[in-house]
Amino acid sequence: MNPVATWRRLLAEFVGTALLVTAVVGSGIMATTLSPNDVGLQLLENSVATAFALGALILTFGPISGAHFNPVVSAADWFLGRRTGTGMSAAHLGGYAIAQTLGAIAGSILANLMFDLAAVDFSGKDRAAGHLWLGEVVATTGLILLIFALARSGRSAVAPAAVGAYIGGAYWFTSSTSFANPAVTIGRAFTDTFAGIAPASVPGFIGAQIIGLIIGAGLLLALYPGVGQSADEVVVHHDTTDATAPPARL
């Protein structure tokens, strides 16, 4: 179990998720300002900034809270670890989800204010369509597989680069541009900018993300039967007293 005090872990999840959404929304606003007539370039600028920021944030907050920044990652950590007594408790899962969601909303508001926009301006960008929901299923499934496969095989140290690279790539190979995160989805409803999503479209995205969580967890149990034993090492290994990298486990 993570020995760090609960309030510190929740604060890390709140601040980390807030800064992640600030990066997503802020870079989207900047992209539309710098490249107003080129949507492809806007997406490139938005995805690169998000990938780099996510990697840096995992490095910053990983040793404190695990740097989940995502309720589906926390839910998978609880589900996969509960049979082996590892991972987080149900109470901590609830606390993480609340902190992540509040952080995401705060991050969206912060980005709006930095660019001299209304603090809260609900998005009008409709993203309710079956092919977008499928994109979210694929993005979330891949994210869960990546994170827990790294932990189980003793490669959590590369999670900052690997997770950042995956999200940056998934911006381009999924139809939904890879939200893959219920908290971030809710937060992005609070900005009517490039990265926004209409509040009415949020439930469909979250439903697809939950399906991705279920599929990802099922695949992990099939591919890595002992994956639950490594739930305490998601996303970044918490035991900072041992500098020796754990051996690969399958």
XYZ file of C-alpha atoms in Angstrom:
250
model
C 0.000 0.000 0.000
C 1.054 3.608 -0.577
C 2.498 4.929 2.733
C 1.914 8.598 1.837
C -0.760 10.386 3.887
C -4.179 10.352 2.242
C -4.552 14.138 2.148
C -1.242 14.470 0.320
C -2.303 11.873 -2.234
C -5.639 13.587 -2.836
C -3.941 16.972 -3.156
C -1.504 15.501 -5.704
C -4.373 14.052 -7.733
C -6.282 17.336 -7.603
C -3.333 19.514 -8.620
C -1.992 17.028 -11.165
C -5.335 16.626 -12.907
C -5.898 20.381 -12.836
C -2.554 21.027 -14.517
C -3.206 18.278 -17.061
C -6.508 19.851 -18.107
C -4.907 23.290 -18.095
C -2.359 21.928 -20.559
C -5.037 20.320 -22.741
C -7.327 23.346 -22.843
C -4.620 26.000 -22.813
C -2.666 24.449 -25.666
C -5.897 24.118 -27.633
C -6.611 27.810 -27.200
C -3.052 28.717 -28.159
C -3.206 26.423 -31.186
C -6.302 28.120 -32.576
C -4.652 31.506 -32.018
C -1.387 30.577 -33.732
C -2.881 28.469 -36.557
C -6.421 29.775 -37.052
C -6.913 28.290 -40.515
C -5.276 24.861 -40.120
C -7.140 22.331 -37.979
C -4.511 19.651 -38.567
C -1.769 21.890 -37.227
C -3.987 22.849 -34.300
C -4.373 19.193 -33.388
C -0.628 18.624 -33.708
C 0.141 21.531 -31.386
C -2.500 20.413 -28.897
C -1.383 16.766 -28.863
C 2.354 17.493 -28.520
C 1.804 19.906 -25.625
C -0.517 17.441 -23.884
C 1.874 14.497 -24.281
C 4.856 16.452 -22.923
C 2.849 17.922 -20.041
C 1.430 14.532 -19.064
C 4.874 12.955 -18.911
C 6.190 15.806 -16.749
C 3.188 15.640 -14.418
C 3.576 11.880 -13.906
C 7.216 12.459 -12.953
C 6.172 15.197 -10.527
C 3.262 13.535 -8.748
C 3.847 9.816 -9.358
C 5.861 9.170 -6.172
C 3.094 10.778 -4.071
C -0.203 9.480 -5.461
C 0.727 7.241 -8.371
C -0.252 10.052 -10.761
C -3.493 8.414 -11.872
C -5.241 11.699 -12.846
C -7.995 9.448 -14.189
C -10.921 7.669 -12.459
C -10.746 4.664 -14.814
C -7.084 4.099 -13.908
C -7.971 4.315 -10.219
C -10.935 1.978 -10.720
C -8.745 -0.557 -12.503
C -6.167 -0.277 -9.702
C -8.869 -1.070 -7.132
C -10.471 -3.877 -9.132
C -7.282 -5.673 -10.155
C -5.657 -5.359 -6.741
C -8.543 -6.237 -4.443
C -8.103 -10.030 -4.755
C -4.455 -9.849 -3.702
C -4.765 -7.122 -1.072
C -2.822 -4.619 -3.181
C -3.879 -1.452 -4.924
C -6.239 1.108 -3.440
C -9.252 0.669 -1.176
C -12.796 1.502 -2.250
C -12.719 4.587 0.007
C -9.519 5.831 -1.620
C -11.001 5.145 -5.055
C -13.929 7.421 -4.225
C -11.606 10.097 -2.877
C -9.379 9.929 -5.957
C -12.338 10.184 -8.340
C -13.690 13.266 -6.560
C -10.276 14.946 -6.394
C -9.605 14.192 -10.062
C -12.973 15.533 -11.194
C -12.740 18.723 -9.142
C -9.171 19.178 -10.358
C -10.239 18.802 -13.984
C -12.924 21.463 -13.595
C -10.435 23.778 -11.856
C -7.904 23.218 -14.643
C -10.406 24.176 -17.318
C -11.346 27.339 -15.424
C -7.668 28.211 -14.955
C -6.970 27.843 -18.683
C -9.961 30.020 -19.536
C -8.775 32.736 -17.180
C -5.173 32.615 -18.439
C -6.416 33.425 -21.931
C -8.780 36.172 -20.752
C -11.952 34.179 -21.366
C -14.984 33.714 -19.129
C -14.058 31.481 -16.191
C -16.881 29.067 -17.054
C -18.227 28.864 -20.585
C -19.898 25.527 -21.266
C -18.871 24.037 -24.568
C -21.201 23.879 -27.516
C -19.102 21.296 -29.357
C -21.307 18.249 -29.961
C -19.387 14.973 -29.768
C -22.289 12.527 -29.531
C -21.819 9.850 -32.196
C -21.266 6.109 -32.258
C -17.917 6.254 -34.033
C -16.604 8.702 -31.407
C -17.746 6.414 -28.597
C -15.943 3.532 -30.288
C -12.829 5.694 -30.414
C -13.110 6.236 -26.662
C -13.464 2.502 -26.032
C -10.281 1.859 -28.020
C -8.352 4.727 -26.403
C -9.306 3.733 -22.854
C -8.671 0.030 -23.400
C -5.187 0.748 -24.727
C -4.377 3.120 -21.869
C -5.372 0.590 -19.199
C -3.414 -2.170 -20.937
C -0.303 -0.007 -21.177
C -0.245 1.252 -17.600
C -0.816 -2.083 -15.890
C 1.392 -4.064 -18.254
C 4.244 -1.687 -17.387
C 3.623 -2.170 -13.671
C 3.378 -5.951 -13.905
C 6.556 -6.298 -15.965
C 8.571 -4.076 -13.634
C 8.838 -1.159 -16.056
C 6.926 1.523 -14.159
C 9.951 3.804 -14.425
C 9.207 4.363 -18.115
C 5.528 5.181 -17.490
C 5.943 8.971 -17.849
C 7.357 8.658 -21.361
C 5.205 5.708 -22.392
C 1.883 7.111 -21.200
C 2.646 10.547 -22.642
C 3.588 8.971 -25.968
C 0.439 6.823 -26.027
C -1.903 9.741 -25.357
C -0.076 11.877 -27.913
C -0.419 9.135 -30.511
C -4.028 8.347 -29.633
C -4.967 11.951 -30.369
C -4.336 10.969 -33.993
C -5.395 7.349 -34.366
C -8.763 7.573 -32.559
C -11.833 9.328 -33.937
C -12.528 10.948 -30.552
C -8.984 12.379 -30.123
C -8.596 10.175 -27.050
C -10.150 11.749 -23.979
C -9.907 8.312 -22.231
C -10.646 9.927 -18.863
C -14.034 10.665 -17.233
C -12.656 13.490 -15.061
C -10.968 15.216 -17.984
C -14.133 14.759 -20.053
C -16.176 16.564 -17.405
C -13.557 19.287 -17.054
C -13.452 19.929 -20.785
C -17.198 20.654 -20.767
C -16.416 23.893 -18.905
C -14.660 25.562 -21.835
C -16.111 26.522 -25.203
C -12.753 26.272 -26.970
C -10.851 23.854 -29.210
C -10.706 21.104 -26.563
C -14.282 21.487 -25.351
C -17.110 18.968 -25.301
C -20.797 19.811 -24.944
C -22.230 18.774 -21.556
C -24.857 16.681 -23.356
C -22.070 14.645 -24.979
C -20.291 13.882 -21.692
C -22.403 10.861 -20.587
C -21.806 9.010 -23.854
C -18.051 9.520 -23.601
C -17.965 8.379 -19.975
C -20.039 5.308 -20.818
C -17.595 4.399 -23.581
C -14.663 4.915 -21.220
C -16.229 2.542 -18.688
C -16.620 -0.075 -21.406
C -12.955 0.446 -22.292
C -12.061 -0.058 -18.623
C -13.937 -3.371 -18.518
C -12.375 -4.636 -21.744
C -8.908 -3.499 -20.684
C -9.182 -5.188 -17.287
C -10.402 -8.407 -18.898
C -7.526 -8.452 -21.369
C -5.030 -7.788 -18.583
C -6.325 -10.735 -16.548
C -5.997 -12.956 -19.615
C -2.552 -11.726 -20.664
C -1.028 -11.053 -17.217
C -2.824 -13.346 -14.720
C -0.822 -11.944 -11.792
C -1.387 -8.311 -12.674
C -3.147 -7.572 -9.370
C 0.050 -8.194 -7.434
C 1.561 -5.058 -8.974
C -1.354 -2.683 -8.390
C 0.696 -0.758 -5.816
C 3.142 0.256 -8.551
C 0.647 2.129 -10.747
C 1.557 4.513 -12.308
C 4.944 5.033 -10.646
C 6.431 2.683 -8.069
C 5.759 4.181 -4.614
C 8.677 2.720 -2.645
C 11.302 5.435 -2.978
C 13.572 3.855 -0.344
C 14.790 1.173 -2.730
C 16.757 2.400 -5.709
C 16.974 -1.063 -7.232
C 14.536 -1.561 -10.074
C 12.209 -4.533 -9.538
C 12.759 -7.544 -11.800
C 10.493 -8.092 -14.760
C 7.402 -10.131 -13.903
C 4.851 -11.713 -16.177
